[in-house]
Tab-separated table of C-alpha atoms and ligand atoms in Angstrom:
chain	number	residue	atom	x	y	z
A	1	UNK	CA	-92.026	-90.209	115.975
A	2	UNK	CA	-95.410	-91.899	116.259
A	3	UNK	CA	-97.883	-90.964	118.961
A	4	UNK	CA	-97.150	-92.643	122.301
A	5	UNK	CA	-93.636	-93.409	121.209
A	6	UNK	CA	-90.742	-91.744	122.987
A	7	UNK	CA	-87.013	-91.916	123.635
A	8	UNK	CA	-87.474	-91.706	127.389
A	9	UNK	CA	-90.455	-92.303	129.644
A	10	UNK	CA	-90.045	-91.066	133.210
A	11	UNK	CA	-92.412	-92.629	135.732
A	12	UNK	CA	-92.977	-90.092	138.506
A	13	UNK	CA	-93.190	-86.304	138.279
A	14	UNK	CA	-91.443	-85.374	141.548
A	15	UNK	CA	-88.182	-83.423	141.886
A	16	UNK	CA	-86.153	-86.388	140.584
A	17	UNK	CA	-88.461	-87.244	137.697
A	18	UNK	CA	-89.382	-83.803	136.461
A	19	UNK	CA	-85.806	-82.531	136.575
A	20	UNK	CA	-84.535	-85.626	134.722
A	21	UNK	CA	-87.286	-85.163	132.114
A	22	UNK	CA	-86.359	-81.506	131.566
A	23	UNK	CA	-82.624	-82.156	131.284
A	24	UNK	CA	-83.145	-85.091	128.905
A	25	UNK	CA	-85.476	-82.962	126.745
A	26	UNK	CA	-82.908	-80.133	126.720
A	27	UNK	CA	-80.346	-82.643	125.488
A	28	UNK	CA	-82.604	-83.533	122.561
A	29	UNK	CA	-84.669	-86.552	123.608
A	30	UNK	CA	-88.374	-86.981	122.988
A	31	UNK	CA	-89.475	-87.296	126.610
A	32	UNK	CA	-92.712	-88.265	128.352
A	33	UNK	CA	-93.556	-88.262	132.048
A	34	UNK	CA	-96.215	-90.466	133.638
A	35	UNK	CA	-97.632	-89.091	136.888
A	36	UNK	CA	-100.745	-90.349	138.659
A	37	UNK	CA	-101.515	-87.124	140.519
A	38	UNK	CA	-103.086	-84.206	138.678
A	39	UNK	CA	-100.439	-81.844	140.004
A	40	UNK	CA	-96.810	-82.365	139.075
A	41	UNK	CA	-94.048	-81.894	141.653
A	42	UNK	CA	-94.367	-85.084	143.689
A	43	UNK	CA	-94.415	-85.408	147.455
A	44	UNK	CA	-91.976	-82.514	147.854
A	45	UNK	CA	-94.103	-79.894	146.148
A	46	UNK	CA	-97.592	-81.207	146.923
A	47	UNK	CA	-97.479	-82.695	150.426
A	48	UNK	CA	-93.899	-82.452	151.720
A	49	UNK	CA	-91.107	-79.902	151.657
A	50	UNK	CA	-93.024	-76.968	150.194
A	51	UNK	CA	-96.248	-77.011	152.246
A	52	UNK	CA	-94.268	-77.793	155.396
A	53	UNK	CA	-91.912	-74.888	154.803
A	54	UNK	CA	-94.891	-72.587	154.184
A	55	UNK	CA	-96.389	-73.685	157.521
A	56	UNK	CA	-93.022	-73.421	159.285
A	57	UNK	CA	-92.638	-69.865	158.030
A	58	UNK	CA	-96.174	-68.776	158.944
A	59	UNK	CA	-96.118	-70.430	162.359
A	60	UNK	CA	-92.781	-68.777	163.093
A	61	UNK	CA	-94.200	-65.358	162.199
A	62	UNK	CA	-97.096	-66.006	164.570
A	63	UNK	CA	-94.753	-67.122	167.376
A	64	UNK	CA	-92.462	-64.134	166.900
A	65	UNK	CA	-95.334	-61.665	166.799
A	66	UNK	CA	-96.621	-63.119	170.077
A	67	UNK	CA	-93.411	-63.910	171.941
A	68	UNK	CA	-90.564	-61.876	170.511
A	69	UNK	CA	-91.595	-58.645	168.791
A	70	UNK	CA	-92.126	-56.944	172.165
A	71	UNK	CA	-88.375	-57.228	172.846
A	72	UNK	CA	-87.700	-55.062	169.795
A	73	UNK	CA	-90.205	-52.420	170.830
A	74	UNK	CA	-92.970	-53.609	168.545
A	75	UNK	CA	-96.162	-53.956	170.498
A	76	UNK	CA	-99.071	-55.749	168.887
A	77	UNK	CA	-102.117	-56.284	171.024
A	78	UNK	CA	-104.158	-59.476	170.650
A	79	UNK	CA	-102.211	-61.416	168.067
A	80	UNK	CA	-104.712	-63.973	166.810
A	81	UNK	CA	-104.406	-67.084	164.733
A	82	UNK	CA	-106.489	-67.404	161.566
A	83	UNK	CA	-105.582	-70.991	160.735
A	84	UNK	CA	-107.896	-71.183	157.716
A	85	UNK	CA	-106.032	-68.314	156.027
A	86	UNK	CA	-102.683	-69.819	156.969
A	87	UNK	CA	-103.674	-73.131	155.354
A	88	UNK	CA	-105.034	-71.327	152.293
A	89	UNK	CA	-101.753	-69.473	151.790
A	90	UNK	CA	-99.896	-72.777	152.038
A	91	UNK	CA	-102.164	-74.231	149.306
A	92	UNK	CA	-101.599	-71.172	147.110
A	93	UNK	CA	-97.824	-71.582	147.378
A	94	UNK	CA	-98.176	-75.247	146.396
A	95	UNK	CA	-100.480	-74.496	143.454
A	96	UNK	CA	-98.195	-71.782	142.088
A	97	UNK	CA	-95.185	-74.071	142.188
A	98	UNK	CA	-96.868	-77.184	140.781
A	99	UNK	CA	-98.316	-75.125	137.909
A	100	UNK	CA	-94.801	-73.851	137.322
A	101	UNK	CA	-93.721	-77.428	136.601
A	102	UNK	CA	-96.576	-77.753	134.043
A	103	UNK	CA	-95.215	-74.663	132.293
A	104	UNK	CA	-91.679	-76.064	132.322
A	105	UNK	CA	-92.989	-79.277	130.712
A	106	UNK	CA	-94.702	-77.257	127.965
A	107	UNK	CA	-91.591	-75.144	127.413
A	108	UNK	CA	-89.461	-78.271	127.054
A	109	UNK	CA	-92.093	-80.127	124.963
A	110	UNK	CA	-92.417	-82.986	127.419
A	111	UNK	CA	-95.494	-85.182	126.944
A	112	UNK	CA	-97.508	-85.605	130.128
A	113	UNK	CA	-99.511	-88.775	130.800
A	114	UNK	CA	-101.946	-88.648	133.711
A	115	UNK	CA	-102.260	-92.080	135.313
A	116	UNK	CA	-100.396	-94.877	137.045
A	117	UNK	CA	-97.370	-96.068	135.084
A	118	UNK	CA	-96.597	-99.780	134.924
A	119	UNK	CA	-93.656	-101.372	133.152
A	120	UNK	CA	-94.876	-104.233	130.954
A	121	UNK	CA	-91.430	-105.075	129.562
A	122	UNK	CA	-88.263	-103.134	128.711
A	123	UNK	CA	-89.433	-100.400	126.320
A	124	UNK	CA	-93.123	-100.836	127.166
A	125	UNK	CA	-95.080	-98.791	129.701
A	126	UNK	CA	-98.807	-98.882	130.332
A	127	UNK	CA	-100.552	-95.812	131.715
A	128	UNK	CA	-103.585	-96.797	133.753
A	129	UNK	CA	-105.858	-93.780	133.865
A	130	UNK	CA	-109.330	-93.489	135.363
A	131	UNK	CA	-111.141	-94.039	132.094
A	132	UNK	CA	-108.600	-95.584	129.733
A	133	UNK	CA	-105.388	-97.529	129.466
A	134	UNK	CA	-102.698	-96.205	127.160
A	135	UNK	CA	-99.712	-98.180	125.864
A	136	UNK	CA	-96.504	-96.254	125.432
A	137	UNK	CA	-93.293	-97.421	123.727
A	138	UNK	CA	-89.894	-96.010	124.560
A	139	UNK	CA	-86.182	-96.705	124.324
A	140	UNK	CA	-85.485	-95.925	127.979
A	141	UNK	CA	-87.547	-96.013	131.167
A	142	UNK	CA	-86.619	-94.048	134.286
A	143	UNK	CA	-88.303	-95.002	137.551
A	144	UNK	CA	-88.568	-91.950	139.823
A	145	UNK	CA	-91.578	-92.924	141.891
A	146	UNK	CA	-90.266	-91.629	145.218
A	147	UNK	CA	-91.328	-92.882	148.628
A	148	UNK	CA	-94.284	-93.148	150.955
A	149	UNK	CA	-94.569	-92.829	154.738
A	150	UNK	CA	-93.523	-95.948	156.594
A	151	UNK	CA	-95.667	-97.244	159.421
A	152	UNK	CA	-95.317	-99.608	162.361
A	153	UNK	CA	-97.216	-102.704	163.389
A	154	UNK	CA	-99.764	-101.810	166.035
A	155	UNK	CA	-100.445	-98.328	164.723
A	156	UNK	CA	-104.011	-98.025	163.519
A	157	UNK	CA	-103.953	-95.053	161.190
A	158	UNK	CA	-107.383	-93.652	160.516
A	159	UNK	CA	-106.137	-91.028	158.064
A	160	UNK	CA	-107.475	-88.304	160.304
A	161	UNK	CA	-106.559	-88.302	163.981
A	162	UNK	CA	-103.773	-90.835	163.563
A	163	UNK	CA	-102.016	-90.023	160.331
A	164	UNK	CA	-98.890	-89.019	158.480
A	165	UNK	CA	-97.353	-85.667	157.579
A	166	UNK	CA	-100.039	-85.276	154.893
A	167	UNK	CA	-102.735	-85.011	157.570
A	168	UNK	CA	-100.483	-82.994	159.925
A	169	UNK	CA	-100.049	-80.343	157.224
A	170	UNK	CA	-103.761	-79.804	157.031
A	171	UNK	CA	-105.247	-80.020	160.558
A	172	UNK	CA	-108.084	-77.535	160.536
A	173	UNK	CA	-107.806	-76.973	164.290
A	174	UNK	CA	-104.765	-76.677	166.506
A	175	UNK	CA	-104.516	-79.980	168.404
A	176	UNK	CA	-104.653	-79.699	172.190
A	177	UNK	CA	-102.079	-82.446	172.515
A	178	UNK	CA	-100.191	-83.789	169.505
A	179	UNK	CA	-98.070	-86.889	169.971
A	180	UNK	CA	-95.405	-87.348	167.325
A	181	UNK	CA	-93.931	-90.808	166.822
A	182	UNK	CA	-90.349	-90.354	165.627
A	183	UNK	CA	-87.825	-87.632	166.444
A	184	UNK	CA	-86.486	-87.312	162.898
A	185	UNK	CA	-86.825	-84.564	160.295
A	186	UNK	CA	-90.605	-84.630	160.037
A	187	UNK	CA	-91.121	-85.051	163.787
A	188	UNK	CA	-89.188	-81.949	164.793
A	189	UNK	CA	-90.355	-79.797	161.863
A	190	UNK	CA	-94.080	-80.483	162.140
A	191	UNK	CA	-93.852	-80.748	165.920
A	192	UNK	CA	-92.440	-77.194	165.836
A	193	UNK	CA	-95.255	-75.926	163.604
A	194	UNK	CA	-98.038	-77.082	165.918
A	195	UNK	CA	-96.160	-76.133	169.102
A	196	UNK	CA	-95.790	-72.573	167.817
A	197	UNK	CA	-99.469	-72.474	166.974
A	198	UNK	CA	-100.345	-73.480	170.538
A	199	UNK	CA	-100.426	-77.287	170.796
A	200	UNK	CA	-98.791	-79.322	173.533
A	201	UNK	CA	-96.380	-81.521	171.586
A	202	UNK	CA	-94.765	-84.732	172.818
A	203	UNK	CA	-92.214	-86.437	170.583
A	204	UNK	CA	-91.565	-90.127	171.239
A	205	UNK	CA	-88.244	-91.341	169.883
A	206	UNK	CA	-86.957	-94.894	170.001
A	207	UNK	CA	-83.268	-93.948	170.058
A	208	UNK	CA	-81.458	-92.112	172.869
A	209	UNK	CA	-81.086	-89.009	170.685
A	210	UNK	CA	-83.028	-87.049	168.084
A	211	UNK	CA	-82.191	-86.456	164.410
A	212	UNK	CA	-80.178	-89.611	163.968
A	213	UNK	CA	-77.586	-89.243	161.210
A	214	UNK	CA	-76.852	-85.595	161.935
A	215	UNK	CA	-73.786	-84.611	163.988
A	216	UNK	CA	-74.529	-85.679	167.583
A	217	UNK	CA	-73.248	-82.484	169.234
A	218	UNK	CA	-75.417	-80.345	166.969
A	219	UNK	CA	-78.467	-82.589	167.506
A	220	UNK	CA	-78.042	-82.482	171.310
A	221	UNK	CA	-77.859	-78.674	171.309
A	222	UNK	CA	-80.848	-78.472	168.940
A	223	UNK	CA	-82.864	-80.636	171.352
A	224	UNK	CA	-82.143	-78.194	174.202
A	225	UNK	CA	-83.299	-75.239	172.101
A	226	UNK	CA	-86.451	-77.057	170.974
A	227	UNK	CA	-87.203	-77.948	174.597
A	228	UNK	CA	-86.931	-74.264	175.488
A	229	UNK	CA	-89.635	-73.672	172.870
A	230	UNK	CA	-91.849	-76.122	174.730
A	231	UNK	CA	-91.415	-79.345	172.744
A	232	UNK	CA	-91.353	-82.360	175.039
A	233	UNK	CA	-89.118	-85.299	174.073
A	234	UNK	CA	-89.255	-88.817	175.426
A	235	UNK	CA	-86.193	-90.678	174.279
A	236	UNK	CA	-85.739	-94.441	174.376
A	237	UNK	CA	-89.488	-94.807	173.829
A	238	UNK	CA	-90.325	-97.515	171.294
A	239	UNK	CA	-93.904	-97.040	170.229
A	240	UNK	CA	-95.768	-100.325	170.009
A	241	UNK	CA	-99.311	-99.175	169.380
A	242	UNK	CA	-101.575	-96.237	168.668
A	243	UNK	CA	-105.333	-96.250	168.223
A	244	UNK	CA	-108.403	-94.079	168.430
A	245	UNK	CA	-110.445	-94.764	171.577
A	246	UNK	CA	-113.681	-92.802	171.654
A	247	UNK	CA	-112.883	-89.100	171.593
A	248	UNK	CA	-109.149	-89.453	172.144
A	249	UNK	CA	-106.119	-91.370	170.842
A	250	UNK	CA	-103.984	-93.679	172.920
A	251	UNK	CA	-100.288	-94.209	172.245
A	252	UNK	CA	-98.426	-97.058	173.897
A	253	UNK	CA	-94.700	-97.556	174.000
A	254	UNK	CA	-91.968	-99.524	175.697
A	255	UNK	CA	-89.914	-97.174	177.812
A	256	UNK	CA	-92.622	-94.584	178.367
A	257	UNK	CA	-96.059	-94.302	180.002
A	258	UNK	CA	-99.102	-94.629	177.680
A	259	UNK	CA	-100.272	-91.207	176.500
A	260	UNK	CA	-103.740	-89.945	175.728
A	261	UNK	CA	-103.908	-87.180	173.154
A	262	UNK	CA	-106.149	-85.833	170.436
A	263	UNK	CA	-103.841	-86.227	167.400
A	264	UNK	CA	-100.990	-88.564	166.480
A	265	UNK	CA	-98.432	-87.902	163.763
A	266	UNK	CA	-96.557	-90.985	162.604
A	267	UNK	CA	-93.105	-89.930	161.335
A	268	UNK	CA	-90.965	-93.053	161.496
A	269	UNK	CA	-89.298	-92.774	158.099
A	270	UNK	CA	-90.286	-93.420	154.521
A	271	UNK	CA	-90.284	-96.499	152.285
A	272	UNK	CA	-89.551	-96.648	148.536
A	273	UNK	CA	-92.569	-96.641	146.233
A	274	UNK	CA	-92.162	-99.682	144.026
A	275	UNK	CA	-95.601	-101.240	144.282
A	276	UNK	CA	-97.607	-102.066	141.152
A	277	UNK	CA	-94.816	-100.842	138.927
A	278	UNK	CA	-94.513	-104.154	137.113
A	279	UNK	CA	-91.052	-104.713	138.584
A	280	UNK	CA	-92.009	-108.179	139.768
A	281	UNK	CA	-92.258	-109.360	136.158
A	282	UNK	CA	-88.690	-108.212	135.433
A	283	UNK	CA	-85.507	-110.095	136.317
A	284	UNK	CA	-84.784	-107.483	138.955
A	285	UNK	CA	-84.107	-108.225	142.602
A	286	UNK	CA	-84.917	-105.399	145.012
A	287	UNK	CA	-82.818	-104.600	148.082
A	288	UNK	CA	-84.126	-105.949	151.416
A	289	UNK	CA	-85.932	-102.702	152.207
A	290	UNK	CA	-87.455	-102.438	148.725
A	291	UNK	CA	-84.914	-100.118	147.073
A	292	UNK	CA	-84.079	-100.642	143.385
A	293	UNK	CA	-80.413	-101.578	142.867
A	294	UNK	CA	-78.627	-99.418	140.286
A	295	UNK	CA	-75.060	-98.825	139.143
A	296	UNK	CA	-73.248	-95.457	138.984
A	297	UNK	CA	-75.139	-94.617	135.786
A	298	UNK	CA	-78.438	-95.274	137.586
A	299	UNK	CA	-78.969	-98.331	135.357
A	300	UNK	CA	-80.657	-101.426	136.766
A	301	UNK	CA	-79.564	-104.847	135.567
A	302	UNK	CA	-82.417	-104.778	133.021
A	303	UNK	CA	-81.393	-103.052	129.793
A	304	UNK	CA	-83.039	-99.672	129.288
A	305	UNK	CA	-84.491	-99.407	132.819
A	306	UNK	CA	-83.047	-96.877	135.250
A	307	UNK	CA	-83.968	-95.497	138.685
A	308	UNK	CA	-83.190	-92.373	140.730
A	309	UNK	CA	-84.299	-90.581	143.919
A	310	UNK	CA	-86.029	-92.131	146.920
A	311	UNK	CA	-86.517	-95.509	145.162
A	312	UNK	CA	-82.747	-96.063	145.247
A	313	UNK	CA	-80.542	-96.014	148.338
A	314	UNK	CA	-79.166	-92.794	149.861
A	315	UNK	CA	-80.710	-89.876	151.707
A	316	UNK	CA	-84.359	-89.269	150.870
A	317	UNK	CA	-83.931	-85.643	149.918
A	318	UNK	CA	-85.474	-83.732	147.015
A	319	UNK	CA	-82.191	-82.123	145.982
A	320	UNK	CA	-80.408	-85.507	146.003
A	321	UNK	CA	-83.096	-86.793	143.603
A	322	UNK	CA	-82.735	-83.681	141.400
A	323	UNK	CA	-78.995	-84.123	141.274
A	324	UNK	CA	-79.419	-87.747	140.255
A	325	UNK	CA	-81.999	-86.751	137.624
A	326	UNK	CA	-79.532	-84.413	135.953
A	327	UNK	CA	-76.623	-86.856	136.245
A	328	UNK	CA	-78.791	-89.641	134.771
A	329	UNK	CA	-79.727	-87.565	131.708
A	330	UNK	CA	-76.161	-86.326	131.193
A	331	UNK	CA	-74.803	-89.859	131.519
A	332	UNK	CA	-77.332	-91.199	129.016
A	333	UNK	CA	-76.626	-88.555	126.404
A	334	UNK	CA	-73.000	-87.593	126.937
A	335	UNK	CA	-71.528	-90.467	128.921
A	336	UNK	CA	-70.348	-88.069	131.638
A	337	UNK	CA	-71.506	-86.603	134.971
A	338	UNK	CA	-71.821	-88.033	138.416
A	339	UNK	CA	-73.240	-87.099	141.805
A	340	UNK	CA	-70.830	-86.065	144.541
A	341	UNK	CA	-72.681	-87.562	147.500
A	342	UNK	CA	-70.154	-86.036	149.928
A	343	UNK	CA	-71.373	-82.582	148.952
A	344	UNK	CA	-75.112	-83.166	149.410
A	345	UNK	CA	-76.250	-81.095	152.345
A	346	UNK	CA	-79.245	-81.695	154.589
A	347	UNK	CA	-81.331	-79.063	156.331
A	348	UNK	CA	-83.878	-79.311	159.134
A	349	UNK	CA	-86.099	-76.242	159.052
A	350	UNK	CA	-86.582	-75.780	162.776
A	351	UNK	CA	-85.936	-72.472	164.523
A	352	UNK	CA	-83.016	-72.140	164.492
A	353	UNK	CA	-82.296	-74.205	161.398
A	354	UNK	CA	-79.922	-77.157	161.394
A	355	UNK	CA	-77.746	-77.835	158.362
A	356	UNK	CA	-75.062	-80.322	157.620
A	357	UNK	CA	-72.777	-81.379	154.783
A	358	UNK	CA	-70.010	-83.951	154.621
A	359	UNK	CA	-68.938	-86.149	157.497
A	360	UNK	CA	-69.965	-85.901	161.135
A	361	UNK	CA	-67.541	-86.228	164.038
A	362	UNK	CA	-68.973	-89.692	164.726
A	363	UNK	CA	-68.251	-90.818	161.162
A	364	UNK	CA	-64.704	-89.457	161.317
A	365	UNK	CA	-64.065	-91.230	164.634
A	366	UNK	CA	-65.422	-94.438	163.208
A	367	UNK	CA	-63.225	-94.119	160.123
A	368	UNK	CA	-60.214	-93.400	162.354
A	369	UNK	CA	-59.629	-90.158	160.473
A	370	UNK	CA	-57.609	-87.428	162.193
A	371	UNK	CA	-59.272	-84.048	161.988
A	372	UNK	CA	-59.127	-80.554	163.406
A	373	UNK	CA	-62.249	-78.757	164.525
A	374	UNK	CA	-63.092	-75.056	164.361
A	375	UNK	CA	-66.186	-73.648	166.046
A	376	UNK	CA	-67.810	-70.225	165.889
A	377	UNK	CA	-70.827	-69.539	168.092
A	378	UNK	CA	-73.490	-67.294	166.542
A	379	UNK	CA	-73.274	-65.002	169.574
A	380	UNK	CA	-69.873	-63.854	168.251
A	381	UNK	CA	-71.412	-62.799	164.923
A	382	UNK	CA	-72.530	-59.189	164.528
A	383	UNK	CA	-75.303	-59.932	162.043
A	384	UNK	CA	-76.741	-62.628	164.350
A	385	UNK	CA	-76.794	-60.009	167.129
A	386	UNK	CA	-78.706	-57.555	164.932
A	387	UNK	CA	-81.158	-60.304	163.987
A	388	UNK	CA	-81.630	-61.141	167.642
A	389	UNK	CA	-80.838	-64.792	166.817
A	390	UNK	CA	-77.652	-65.705	168.650
A	391	UNK	CA	-78.332	-69.345	169.447
A	392	UNK	CA	-76.225	-72.139	168.013
A	393	UNK	CA	-72.829	-72.522	166.403
A	394	UNK	CA	-70.949	-73.386	163.238
A	395	UNK	CA	-68.514	-76.301	163.267
A	396	UNK	CA	-65.958	-77.041	160.579
A	397	UNK	CA	-64.076	-80.345	160.513
A	398	UNK	CA	-60.896	-80.425	158.433
A	399	UNK	CA	-58.365	-83.152	157.699
A	400	UNK	CA	-55.433	-82.845	160.140
A	401	UNK	CA	-52.883	-83.520	157.427
A	402	UNK	CA	-54.255	-81.828	154.309
A	403	UNK	CA	-56.637	-79.254	155.891
A	404	UNK	CA	-59.287	-80.344	153.350
A	405	UNK	CA	-62.786	-79.649	154.675
A	406	UNK	CA	-64.474	-82.935	155.569
A	407	UNK	CA	-67.676	-81.721	157.179
A	408	UNK	CA	-69.563	-78.556	158.125
A	409	UNK	CA	-72.383	-78.584	160.667
A	410	UNK	CA	-74.464	-75.565	161.551
A	411	UNK	CA	-77.133	-74.912	164.137
A	412	UNK	CA	-78.294	-71.341	163.899
A	413	UNK	CA	-80.074	-68.594	161.985
A	414	UNK	CA	-80.374	-69.271	158.243
A	415	UNK	CA	-78.195	-72.388	158.522
A	416	UNK	CA	-80.028	-73.761	155.461
A	417	UNK	CA	-78.732	-70.921	153.306
A	418	UNK	CA	-75.264	-70.823	154.855
A	419	UNK	CA	-74.657	-74.497	154.161
A	420	UNK	CA	-74.553	-73.984	150.382
A	421	UNK	CA	-71.198	-72.187	150.687
A	422	UNK	CA	-69.882	-75.158	152.653
A	423	UNK	CA	-71.233	-77.582	150.019
A	424	UNK	CA	-69.482	-75.563	147.288
A	425	UNK	CA	-66.267	-75.644	149.326
A	426	UNK	CA	-66.460	-79.430	149.716
A	427	UNK	CA	-67.336	-79.818	146.000
A	428	UNK	CA	-64.202	-77.942	145.002
A	429	UNK	CA	-62.047	-79.776	147.559
A	430	UNK	CA	-61.403	-76.563	149.493
A	431	UNK	CA	-59.271	-76.410	152.627
A	432	UNK	CA	-60.354	-74.581	155.763
A	433	UNK	CA	-57.635	-72.065	154.914
A	434	UNK	CA	-59.363	-71.375	151.553
A	435	UNK	CA	-62.504	-70.374	153.470
A	436	UNK	CA	-60.494	-68.420	156.045
A	437	UNK	CA	-58.773	-66.439	153.278
A	438	UNK	CA	-62.017	-65.591	151.465
A	439	UNK	CA	-63.247	-62.085	152.244
A	440	UNK	CA	-66.798	-62.402	153.602
A	441	UNK	CA	-69.142	-59.414	153.582
A	442	UNK	CA	-69.641	-57.615	156.888
A	443	UNK	CA	-72.030	-57.832	158.610
A	444	UNK	CA	-73.342	-61.211	157.421
A	445	UNK	CA	-73.960	-64.580	158.994
A	446	UNK	CA	-71.500	-66.037	156.494
A	447	UNK	CA	-68.687	-64.398	158.437
A	448	UNK	CA	-69.333	-67.070	161.047
A	449	UNK	CA	-68.204	-69.693	158.532
A	450	UNK	CA	-64.992	-67.801	157.978
A	451	UNK	CA	-64.467	-67.422	161.721
A	452	UNK	CA	-65.018	-71.175	162.222
A	453	UNK	CA	-62.473	-71.785	159.442
A	454	UNK	CA	-60.023	-69.477	161.234
A	455	UNK	CA	-60.732	-71.422	164.420
A	456	UNK	CA	-59.524	-74.620	162.724
A	457	UNK	CA	-56.066	-73.019	162.647
A	458	UNK	CA	-56.496	-71.464	166.111
A	459	UNK	CA	-56.338	-67.891	164.832
A	460	UNK	CA	-59.795	-66.412	165.291
A	461	UNK	CA	-60.229	-62.633	165.238
A	462	UNK	CA	-63.631	-62.201	166.869
A	463	UNK	CA	-63.419	-64.905	169.506
B	1	NAD	P1	-86.517	-90.047	159.904
B	1	NAD	O1	-85.862	-91.266	159.410
B	1	NAD	O2	-85.844	-88.732	159.794
B	1	NAD	O3	-86.889	-90.240	161.460
B	1	NAD	C1	-87.691	-91.297	161.915
B	1	NAD	C2	-87.447	-91.521	163.402
B	1	NAD	O4	-88.413	-92.423	163.886
B	1	NAD	C3	-86.066	-92.134	163.702
B	1	NAD	O5	-85.364	-91.304	164.587
B	1	NAD	C4	-86.431	-93.472	164.325
B	1	NAD	O6	-85.525	-93.871	165.327
B	1	NAD	C5	-87.824	-93.207	164.894
B	1	NAD	N1	-88.614	-94.437	165.124
B	1	NAD	C6	-88.697	-95.529	164.332
B	1	NAD	N2	-89.492	-96.464	164.906
B	1	NAD	C7	-89.923	-95.942	166.090
B	1	NAD	C8	-90.782	-96.415	167.139
B	1	NAD	N3	-91.358	-97.626	167.108
B	1	NAD	N4	-91.011	-95.611	168.200
B	1	NAD	C9	-90.440	-94.400	168.269
B	1	NAD	N5	-89.630	-93.895	167.315
B	1	NAD	C10	-89.370	-94.655	166.224
B	1	NAD	O7	-87.930	-90.056	159.181
B	1	NAD	P2	-89.055	-88.918	158.999
B	1	NAD	O8	-88.907	-87.833	159.987
B	1	NAD	O9	-90.334	-89.682	158.934
B	1	NAD	O10	-88.724	-88.334	157.567
B	1	NAD	C11	-88.817	-89.212	156.426
B	1	NAD	C12	-87.848	-88.812	155.349
B	1	NAD	O11	-88.230	-87.596	154.793
B	1	NAD	C13	-86.434	-88.683	155.871
B	1	NAD	O12	-85.651	-89.623	155.203
B	1	NAD	C14	-85.999	-87.296	155.510
B	1	NAD	O13	-84.787	-87.319	154.792
B	1	NAD	C15	-87.117	-86.753	154.620
B	1	NAD	N6	-87.450	-85.396	155.059
B	1	NAD	C16	-86.547	-84.410	154.868
B	1	NAD	C17	-86.845	-83.116	155.294
B	1	NAD	C18	-85.860	-82.017	155.069
B	1	NAD	O14	-84.947	-82.201	154.247
B	1	NAD	N7	-85.964	-80.900	155.766
B	1	NAD	C19	-88.031	-82.849	155.970
B	1	NAD	C20	-88.918	-83.881	156.157
B	1	NAD	C21	-88.611	-85.141	155.698
């Protein structure tokens, strides 16, 4: 093949794009990936999931050392925060992982173009780099450009004191008072980080609950636990404005008093990244909120142009994008594969973690579906006792007639790891009895899943 000519050009090197590129290359295509940032890995690796999890982990260690180790007979005098080192470690984690993607591209012989990709026509992509413009020809184009933080009218972001998660992952000083706009994933995760490191944190949420979309019972219990950790929530507060005024920030909202603070984190959702992609010159109509419409094969209505990840509808989650990347490549080359959206879990990395897969009780009520519910509190689990983390519970929802598992919702220690077993169960169409009859290692947190499954049939052993 000639230079700059490929079978597939992927625009965007995030979890959706890079995984699709690797799978397509493994299946024999000549693949290129256009990414405008020097580091591959997208929002998730560079400025999202990975740095936030590094900060969540470090801030939790700090909090435990200060507040909890004493209970276990570990006395440490004068636990001090060295924020610069904490931030440096976070950067090191990011660098190691993004370089790992470079190595994977080399291993799979994927051509990397550094620059902004723009579709000129089906089969034609231009890479706009700092010093040159390169034309690339290809049979197929995959748009995997992800999303960017959404904002609100009236919020004057200055990219420093009033900013997005990108800024909130890199504050060089612990804010005295951080106001978070939005009680969603980012709000509670980054709110937790800075609370643990010593900030007063106020979360303003428009709705009458936090973590909209997750099971309401779980979200309500999570709110209580986060409040115990010192996070302050103001629900029903619709933020209408935020600006820097002299040496402080002012946040105004309907339903709550104006607040003065020193930092504001805007976390009101994300919007698909479709700007300057050349889509406007194609016969392609975007959804109202800017998403690219695709069919089950991730194909748009323009021949040879596909899209996956945050630019299409569905949860904005890295693993959903990865799943779509693999399914796209498999579909293209073999004609098979699909994504089972019912088995895509979501995790909020608070302490304790919150994890969910399948349908919530609200969704089942709305669908008029009859279900049975089994609950196991973590306090009944031996391993949770030994960990000293007994807050929360596991809830399994199973079809009343078939016993098929419809949803699993967990608030508690290592919920993010436990949920994968539930996702596998839902993937394989397991019943709650299947889980209840599976021998789980003792003592592990996973036994709580089994106990919740036993609870569905009203025959618990440890409760
Ligand atoms: P989100 O959609 O989770 O939450 C945004 C919140 O802002 C909503 O609850 C909404 O009601 C509220 N809001 C909107 N307008 C408001 C206003 N005027 N005043 C007050 N509140 C208002 O969005 P996010 O937390 O910004 O996260 C963005 C995306 O990133 C999410 O889609 C999420 O899936 C993803 N994400 C995932 C993880 C994870 O998987 N652990 C972590 C971070 C982000």
